[in-house]
CSV table of C-alpha atoms in Angstrom, one decimal:
chain,number,residue,atom,x,y,z
A,1,MET,CA,15.0,17.6,22.5
A,2,ALA,CA,16.9,14.9,24.4
A,3,SER,CA,15.0,12.1,26.1
A,4,VAL,CA,14.5,13.0,29.8
A,5,LEU,CA,12.7,11.0,32.5
A,6,TYR,CA,9.7,13.0,33.6
A,7,MET,CA,7.6,12.5,36.7
A,8,GLU,CA,4.5,12.8,34.5
A,9,PHE,CA,4.4,11.1,31.0
A,10,PRO,CA,3.9,12.6,28.6
A,11,SER,CA,4.8,15.8,30.3
A,12,ARG,CA,3.9,19.4,29.5
A,13,GLU,CA,7.2,19.7,27.7
A,14,HIS,CA,6.3,16.7,25.6
A,15,HIS,CA,2.9,18.2,24.6
A,16,THR,CA,4.6,21.4,23.6
A,17,VAL,CA,6.8,19.5,21.2
A,18,PHE,CA,3.8,17.4,20.0
A,19,GLU,CA,2.0,20.5,18.9
A,20,LYS,CA,5.1,21.8,17.1
A,21,ILE,CA,5.4,18.5,15.2
A,22,HIS,CA,1.7,18.4,14.4
A,23,ARG,CA,1.8,22.0,12.9
A,24,LYS,CA,4.7,21.0,10.7
A,25,VAL,CA,3.0,17.8,9.5
A,26,VAL,CA,-0.2,19.6,8.6
A,27,GLU,CA,1.4,22.7,7.1
A,28,GLU,CA,3.8,20.7,4.9
A,29,GLY,CA,1.3,18.0,4.0
A,30,ILE,CA,3.3,15.1,5.4
A,31,TRP,CA,1.1,12.0,5.2
A,32,GLU,CA,3.4,9.1,4.5
A,33,MET,CA,4.1,7.2,7.7
A,34,ASP,CA,7.9,6.9,7.1
A,35,GLU,CA,8.2,10.7,6.5
A,36,LYS,CA,6.1,11.5,9.5
A,37,ARG,CA,8.1,9.2,11.7
A,38,ALA,CA,11.3,10.9,10.5
A,39,VAL,CA,10.0,14.2,11.6
A,40,VAL,CA,9.1,12.9,15.0
A,41,GLN,CA,12.6,11.3,15.4
A,42,GLU,CA,14.1,14.8,14.9
A,43,HIS,CA,12.7,15.5,18.4
A,44,PHE,CA,12.3,12.2,20.2
A,45,HIS,CA,14.6,9.2,20.3
A,46,THR,CA,12.8,6.6,22.3
A,47,ASP,CA,10.0,4.3,21.1
A,48,LYS,CA,8.0,5.3,24.1
A,49,GLU,CA,8.0,9.0,23.2
A,50,ILE,CA,7.4,8.3,19.5
A,51,ILE,CA,4.4,6.1,20.3
A,52,ALA,CA,3.1,8.7,22.7
A,53,TYR,CA,3.1,11.3,19.9
A,54,PHE,CA,1.1,9.2,17.5
A,55,ASP,CA,-1.3,8.3,20.3
A,56,TRP,CA,-1.7,12.0,21.1
A,57,SER,CA,-2.3,13.0,17.4
A,58,ALA,CA,-5.0,10.3,16.9
A,59,ALA,CA,-6.9,11.0,20.2
A,60,PRO,CA,-9.4,13.6,18.7
A,61,LEU,CA,-10.4,11.2,15.9
A,62,ARG,CA,-10.6,8.3,18.2
A,63,LYS,CA,-12.8,10.2,20.6
A,64,ILE,CA,-15.2,11.2,17.8
A,65,ILE,CA,-15.6,7.5,16.7
A,66,GLU,CA,-15.9,6.2,20.2
A,67,ASN,CA,-18.7,8.7,21.0
A,68,GLU,CA,-20.5,7.9,17.8
A,69,GLN,CA,-20.3,4.1,18.4
A,70,ARG,CA,-22.2,4.5,21.7
A,71,TYR,CA,-25.2,6.0,20.0
A,72,CYS,CA,-28.1,3.6,19.2
A,73,PRO,CA,-30.2,5.1,16.3
A,74,THR,CA,-33.6,4.2,15.1
A,75,ARG,CA,-34.0,3.0,11.5
A,76,ASP,CA,-35.2,6.4,10.4
A,77,GLY,CA,-32.5,8.1,12.4
A,78,PHE,CA,-29.8,6.0,10.6
A,79,PHE,CA,-30.9,7.1,7.2
A,80,GLU,CA,-31.6,10.7,8.3
A,81,ARG,CA,-27.9,10.9,9.5
A,82,LEU,CA,-26.8,9.8,6.0
A,83,ARG,CA,-29.0,12.3,4.3
A,84,ASN,CA,-27.8,15.2,6.5
A,85,THR,CA,-24.0,14.5,6.0
A,86,ASP,CA,-22.0,17.0,3.9
A,87,TYR,CA,-19.6,14.7,2.2
A,88,ARG,CA,-17.3,17.6,1.3
A,89,ASP,CA,-16.5,18.0,5.1
A,90,ALA,CA,-13.8,15.6,6.1
A,91,LYS,CA,-14.7,15.8,9.8
A,92,GLN,CA,-18.3,14.9,9.1
A,93,ILE,CA,-17.2,11.9,7.1
A,94,PHE,CA,-15.0,10.6,9.9
A,95,SER,CA,-17.8,11.1,12.4
A,96,LEU,CA,-20.2,9.3,10.1
A,97,GLN,CA,-17.8,6.3,9.9
A,98,GLY,CA,-17.8,6.0,13.7
A,99,PHE,CA,-21.6,6.2,13.6
A,100,CYS,CA,-21.9,3.5,10.9
A,101,SER,CA,-19.5,1.1,12.7
A,102,GLY,CA,-21.5,1.2,16.0
A,103,THR,CA,-22.5,-2.1,17.5
A,104,HIS,CA,-26.1,-1.0,18.3
A,105,MET,CA,-27.8,-0.9,15.0
A,106,PRO,CA,-31.5,-1.3,14.2
A,107,VAL,CA,-32.9,-3.7,11.6
A,108,LEU,CA,-32.0,-2.2,8.3
A,109,LEU,CA,-34.1,-4.0,5.7
A,110,LEU,CA,-33.5,-2.5,2.2
A,111,GLY,CA,-36.0,-4.1,-0.2
A,112,ARG,CA,-36.6,-7.1,-2.5
A,113,ASP,CA,-35.6,-8.4,-5.9
A,114,LYS,CA,-37.3,-11.4,-7.5
A,115,GLY,CA,-38.9,-12.2,-4.1
A,116,VAL,CA,-35.6,-12.2,-2.2
A,117,GLN,CA,-35.2,-9.9,0.8
A,118,TYR,CA,-32.1,-7.9,1.3
A,119,LYS,CA,-30.7,-6.1,4.4
A,120,LEU,CA,-27.8,-3.8,5.2
A,121,ILE,CA,-24.9,-4.4,7.6
A,122,PRO,CA,-23.5,-0.9,8.2
A,123,GLY,CA,-19.9,0.1,8.6
A,124,GLY,CA,-16.5,-1.0,7.6
A,125,LEU,CA,-14.2,-0.6,4.6
A,126,LEU,CA,-15.5,-3.1,2.0
A,127,THR,CA,-13.2,-2.5,-0.9
A,128,GLU,CA,-10.1,-0.4,-1.5
A,129,PRO,CA,-8.9,1.9,-4.3
A,130,GLU,CA,-5.6,2.1,-6.1
A,131,ILE,CA,-3.9,5.3,-4.9
A,132,ASN,CA,-1.9,7.7,-7.1
A,133,TRP,CA,0.4,9.4,-4.6
A,134,LYS,CA,1.5,12.0,-7.1
A,135,ASP,CA,-2.0,13.6,-6.9
A,136,LYS,CA,-1.5,16.1,-4.1
A,137,ARG,CA,-5.2,17.0,-3.7
A,138,PRO,CA,-6.4,15.9,-0.2
A,139,MET,CA,-7.9,12.5,-0.2
A,140,MET,CA,-11.3,11.9,1.4
A,141,HIS,CA,-12.0,9.0,3.8
A,142,HIS,CA,-11.4,5.6,2.2
A,143,ASN,CA,-15.1,4.8,2.4
A,144,VAL,CA,-15.7,7.6,-0.1
A,145,LEU,CA,-14.5,6.4,-3.5
A,146,GLY,CA,-14.3,7.6,-7.0
A,147,ILE,CA,-15.5,5.0,-9.5
A,148,ASN,CA,-14.6,5.2,-13.2
A,149,LEU,CA,-17.5,3.4,-14.8
A,150,HIS,CA,-16.0,3.3,-18.3
A,151,ILE,CA,-12.6,1.8,-17.2
A,152,GLU,CA,-11.7,-1.8,-16.4
A,153,PRO,CA,-8.6,-1.8,-14.3
A,154,LYS,CA,-5.6,-4.0,-15.2
A,155,CYS,CA,-5.4,-7.3,-13.3
A,156,GLU,CA,-2.4,-9.6,-13.9
A,157,ALA,CA,-4.2,-12.5,-12.2
A,158,LEU,CA,-6.9,-12.3,-14.9
A,159,GLY,CA,-4.6,-11.7,-17.8
A,160,ARG,CA,-5.5,-8.0,-18.1
A,161,MET,CA,-2.1,-6.4,-18.3
A,162,LYS,CA,-3.4,-3.0,-19.3
A,163,ARG,CA,-6.5,-0.9,-18.4
A,164,ARG,CA,-9.4,-1.2,-20.8
A,165,PHE,CA,-11.9,1.5,-21.8
A,166,HIS,CA,-15.5,0.8,-22.4
A,167,GLY,CA,-17.7,3.4,-24.3
A,168,GLU,CA,-16.7,6.8,-25.3
A,169,ASP,CA,-17.2,9.1,-22.3
A,170,PRO,CA,-14.0,9.8,-20.3
A,171,GLU,CA,-15.9,11.6,-17.6
A,172,GLU,CA,-18.3,8.8,-16.8
A,173,PHE,CA,-17.6,8.6,-13.1
A,174,ARG,CA,-19.3,8.8,-9.7
A,175,ILE,CA,-18.2,9.6,-6.1
A,176,LEU,CA,-19.7,6.9,-3.9
A,177,HIS,CA,-20.0,6.4,-0.1
A,178,GLN,CA,-19.8,2.8,0.9
A,179,ILE,CA,-22.5,2.5,3.6
A,180,GLY,CA,-22.0,-1.2,4.4
A,181,GLY,CA,-22.3,-4.8,3.3
A,182,VAL,CA,-25.5,-6.3,1.8
A,183,MET,CA,-27.0,-9.7,2.8
A,184,CYS,CA,-29.9,-11.7,1.4
A,185,TYR,CA,-32.4,-14.0,3.1
A,186,ASP,CA,-32.3,-17.6,2.2
A,187,GLY,CA,-36.0,-18.5,2.3
A,188,ASP,CA,-39.5,-17.0,2.4
A,189,PHE,CA,-39.0,-13.8,4.4
A,190,SER,CA,-42.8,-13.2,4.7
A,191,LYS,CA,-42.8,-16.0,7.3
A,192,VAL,CA,-40.5,-14.0,9.6
A,193,LYS,CA,-43.0,-12.7,12.1
A,194,ALA,CA,-40.8,-10.5,14.4
A,195,ALA,CA,-38.3,-7.9,13.5
A,196,PRO,CA,-35.6,-9.3,15.8
A,197,GLY,CA,-35.5,-12.4,13.7
A,198,ALA,CA,-34.4,-10.3,10.8
A,199,THR,CA,-31.1,-9.5,12.4
A,200,SER,CA,-29.5,-12.9,12.9
A,201,GLY,CA,-29.6,-16.5,12.0
A,202,ARG,CA,-28.1,-18.8,9.4
A,203,LYS,CA,-30.7,-17.8,6.9
A,204,TRP,CA,-28.8,-14.6,6.0
A,205,LEU,CA,-26.2,-15.0,3.2
A,206,GLU,CA,-23.4,-12.7,2.2
A,207,THR,CA,-23.7,-11.3,-1.3
A,208,GLY,CA,-20.2,-9.9,-1.7
A,209,PHE,CA,-21.8,-6.5,-2.6
A,210,ALA,CA,-21.7,-3.2,-0.7
A,211,LEU,CA,-24.4,-0.6,-0.6
A,212,ALA,CA,-23.2,2.8,-1.8
A,213,SER,CA,-24.8,6.2,-2.4
A,214,ASP,CA,-23.8,8.7,-5.0
A,215,VAL,CA,-22.4,11.7,-3.2
A,216,THR,CA,-20.8,13.5,-6.2
A,217,SER,CA,-22.7,16.6,-5.3
A,218,GLY,CA,-21.8,16.4,-1.6
A,219,LYS,CA,-25.2,15.0,-0.6
A,220,PRO,CA,-26.6,11.4,-1.1
A,221,GLY,CA,-28.3,10.7,-4.3
A,222,ALA,CA,-28.9,7.5,-6.2
A,223,VAL,CA,-28.1,4.2,-4.6
A,224,TYR,CA,-25.8,1.5,-6.0
A,225,LEU,CA,-24.6,-2.0,-5.3
A,226,ILE,CA,-20.8,-2.4,-5.9
A,227,TYR,CA,-18.9,-5.7,-5.7
A,228,ASP,CA,-16.0,-6.3,-3.4
A,229,PHE,CA,-13.1,-7.7,-5.5
A,230,PHE,CA,-10.8,-7.9,-2.5
A,231,PRO,CA,-12.5,-10.2,0.0
A,232,PHE,CA,-10.7,-11.3,3.1
A,233,ILE,CA,-9.4,-14.9,2.7
A,234,PRO,CA,-9.3,-16.6,6.2
A,235,SER,CA,-6.8,-19.3,5.1
A,236,LEU,CA,-4.4,-16.6,3.8
A,237,GLU,CA,-5.2,-14.1,6.6
A,238,LYS,CA,-5.3,-11.3,4.1
A,239,CYS,CA,-7.4,-9.7,1.4
A,240,LYS,CA,-6.8,-11.0,-2.1
A,241,HIS,CA,-8.2,-10.0,-5.5
A,242,ILE,CA,-10.6,-12.5,-7.0
A,243,ASP,CA,-8.7,-14.2,-9.8
A,244,ASN,CA,-11.5,-16.1,-11.5
A,245,ASP,CA,-13.9,-14.4,-13.9
A,246,TYR,CA,-16.7,-16.9,-12.9
A,247,GLU,CA,-16.6,-16.3,-9.1
A,248,TRP,CA,-17.7,-12.7,-8.8
A,249,GLY,CA,-20.7,-10.5,-9.4
A,250,PHE,CA,-23.6,-13.0,-8.9
A,251,LEU,CA,-26.3,-12.5,-6.3
A,252,PRO,CA,-26.5,-15.7,-4.2
A,253,LYS,CA,-30.3,-16.2,-4.7
A,254,ASP,CA,-30.4,-15.2,-8.4
A,255,GLU,CA,-31.4,-18.7,-9.6
A,256,GLU,CA,-30.8,-18.0,-13.3
A,257,ASN,CA,-27.3,-16.4,-12.6
A,258,GLU,CA,-27.9,-14.4,-15.7
A,259,ASP,CA,-26.6,-11.1,-14.5
A,260,GLN,CA,-22.9,-10.8,-13.6
A,261,PHE,CA,-22.1,-7.3,-12.6
A,262,SER,CA,-19.7,-5.2,-10.6
A,263,CYS,CA,-21.8,-2.1,-10.2
A,264,ALA,CA,-25.5,-1.3,-10.7
A,265,LYS,CA,-28.0,1.3,-9.6
A,266,ILE,CA,-30.9,0.0,-7.6
A,267,ALA,CA,-32.8,3.1,-6.4
A,268,ASP,CA,-33.0,6.8,-7.0
A,269,SER,CA,-32.5,7.8,-3.3
A,270,LEU,CA,-32.1,6.4,0.2
A,271,ASP,CA,-35.7,7.3,0.9
A,272,ASP,CA,-36.8,4.4,-1.4
A,273,LEU,CA,-35.1,1.8,0.8
A,274,ASN,CA,-38.0,1.2,3.2
A,275,GLY,CA,-37.7,-2.6,3.4
A,276,ASP,CA,-40.7,-3.3,1.1
A,277,TYR,CA,-39.0,-1.6,-1.9
A,278,GLU,CA,-38.7,-3.5,-5.1
A,279,PHE,CA,-35.2,-2.9,-6.6
A,280,GLN,CA,-35.4,-0.8,-9.8
A,281,TRP,CA,-32.3,-1.7,-11.7
A,282,GLY,CA,-30.3,0.7,-13.8
A,283,LYS,CA,-27.4,-0.2,-16.1
A,284,ARG,CA,-25.5,-3.3,-14.9
A,285,TYR,CA,-21.7,-3.0,-15.6
A,286,SER,CA,-20.6,-6.5,-16.6
A,287,TYR,CA,-16.9,-5.8,-16.1
A,288,GLU,CA,-14.9,-4.9,-13.1
A,289,VAL,CA,-15.0,-1.1,-12.8
A,290,GLU,CA,-12.0,1.0,-11.6
A,291,LEU,CA,-12.0,2.3,-8.1
A,292,VAL,CA,-9.9,5.3,-7.2
A,293,PRO,CA,-9.6,7.6,-4.1
A,294,ALA,CA,-12.0,10.5,-3.9
A,295,VAL,CA,-10.3,13.8,-3.6
A,296,GLN,CA,-11.3,17.4,-2.9
A,297,ASN,CA,-10.6,20.2,-5.3
A,298,PRO,CA,-9.5,23.7,-4.1
A,299,ASP,CA,-13.0,25.0,-4.6
A,300,GLY,CA,-14.4,22.3,-2.2
A,301,THR,CA,-16.0,20.1,-4.9
A,302,LEU,CA,-15.4,16.4,-5.0
A,303,ASP,CA,-13.5,14.7,-7.7
A,304,ARG,CA,-11.6,11.4,-8.3
A,305,GLN,CA,-7.9,10.6,-8.9
A,306,LEU,CA,-6.6,9.5,-12.2
A,307,VAL,CA,-4.6,6.3,-12.3
A,308,GLU,CA,-1.0,7.0,-13.3
A,309,GLU,CA,0.1,4.9,-16.2
A,310,PRO,CA,3.8,4.2,-17.1
A,311,ALA,CA,4.8,6.1,-20.2
A,312,GLU,CA,5.3,3.0,-22.3
A,313,ALA,CA,1.9,1.4,-21.2
A,314,ALA,CA,-1.0,1.9,-23.5
A,315,THR,CA,-4.6,1.2,-22.6
A,316,GLU,CA,-6.5,-1.6,-24.3
A,317,LYS,CA,-9.8,-1.2,-26.1
A,318,ALA,CA,-12.4,-3.4,-24.5
A,319,PRO,CA,-13.3,-6.6,-26.4
A,320,GLY,CA,-15.9,-5.8,-29.0
A,321,LEU,CA,-15.1,-2.1,-29.5
A,322,LEU,CA,-14.5,-1.2,-33.2
A,323,GLU,CA,-11.9,1.4,-32.7
A,324,ASP,CA,-9.2,2.1,-30.2
A,325,THR,CA,-10.4,4.8,-27.7
A,326,ALA,CA,-7.3,4.8,-25.6
A,327,SER,CA,-5.9,8.0,-27.1
A,328,ALA,CA,-9.3,9.7,-26.6
A,329,HIS,CA,-9.3,8.9,-22.9
A,330,THR,CA,-5.7,9.3,-21.9
A,331,HIS,CA,-5.2,12.8,-20.6
A,332,THR,CA,-3.7,14.7,-17.8
A,333,ASP,CA,-5.6,16.6,-15.2
A,334,SER,CA,-4.3,20.1,-14.3
A,335,LYS,CA,-6.0,19.8,-10.9
A,336,THR,CA,-3.5,17.2,-9.8
A,337,ASN,CA,-1.0,20.1,-9.5
A,338,SER,CA,-3.2,22.0,-7.0
A,339,LEU,CA,-1.8,22.8,-3.6
A,340,LEU,CA,-2.5,20.4,-0.8
A,341,THR,CA,-4.8,21.7,1.8
A,342,PRO,CA,-4.5,20.3,5.3
A,343,PRO,CA,-7.2,18.1,6.8
A,344,PRO,CA,-9.2,19.3,9.8
A,345,GLU,CA,-7.3,19.5,13.1
A,346,GLY,CA,-6.9,16.1,14.7
A,347,ILE,CA,-7.5,14.1,11.6
A,348,CYS,CA,-4.8,11.5,10.9
A,349,ARG,CA,-5.1,10.1,7.3
A,350,SER,CA,-3.7,6.6,6.8
A,351,SER,CA,-4.5,3.5,4.8
A,352,ASN,CA,-4.5,1.6,8.0
A,353,LEU,CA,-7.0,3.9,9.8
A,354,VAL,CA,-10.2,1.9,9.2
A,355,ARG,CA,-10.5,-1.7,8.2
A,356,LYS,CA,-13.4,-4.0,7.5
A,357,THR,CA,-15.8,-4.2,10.4
A,358,SER,CA,-18.7,-6.1,8.9
A,359,SER,CA,-20.0,-8.8,11.2
A,360,ALA,CA,-20.2,-11.1,8.3
A,361,HIS,CA,-16.5,-10.8,7.3
A,362,THR,CA,-13.7,-8.8,8.8
A,363,ARG,CA,-10.8,-7.4,6.9
A,364,LYS,CA,-7.9,-7.7,9.3
A,365,GLY,CA,-5.3,-4.9,9.7
A,366,PRO,CA,-3.3,-3.0,12.3
A,367,SER,CA,-5.4,-1.9,15.2
A,368,ASP,CA,-3.3,1.2,15.9
A,369,TRP,CA,-4.3,4.6,14.6
A,370,GLN,CA,-1.0,5.7,13.0
């Protein structure tokens, strides 16, 4: 289609071509931006028309999020929404993300640990996984992650040139939904008389942890704290992996600093987090755990990607293990060859779709929806 000046832009002719392009993108599973742009350029040759297509394709998702952000829930309503979400439904997850990133949120006190009060700042992408693009199963929203609890990812900054395995169970993983960032109160919270005082002020400190619920079954279960190893660095204007083993995993008000951890269970369910709840700690993982995208199997169940390793790269046994368990844990997953099923109509999947929105610290990124 040649570029033509229309009285109305985009015109009806444009919309007809938009729909044709969108059908091809969905049917052929074209998710990479460069590939998608090449398809668009087969029909349009001006930046104005190309931008108009991407704006049109993102409009349904943008409308869902904008509508959700106008809603002002009660505290009970917020947690009820989480409990009622089917995390196997991509549209429900995108709608939930808009809901969690709304600007009108109630006081969301979680509970206490060693006398320190904690609260939740909903919304935002708090940490990001490593993506295996060869896995063709449809990825879920980036706020739903797979977490391999037995694997420590490689990190050149910390001298870990290979992945390390801890323990013996290759299937020790969870699918977690990142609900938001966690802050703690610097002082005696019992002296805070009114609820509004719990939402602001210099007394609240960032912890570096996110609150996440186990949604492996499709519904929220146990609740975890997971550490953000990729914080936004204002001086660099980008996110950067923490490259010092002594700078992560400590709760700010843990005076003894005894427990450094990247992931730990704190409650059996969201119902426990009533503000007066005393954290009930499960196992604390003292090493960085591997985060990967959550994907959906052809039968609708949730799974996680496997990190692709170069053929010549071997995994390391964790310090202290008596035998090398790499061979026991290195395997292929036949599910990675399953056919790609398209996302719901109007959903545009991209690594730039949602960025950090926590009021405490914002991960910067492109503001467009492409």
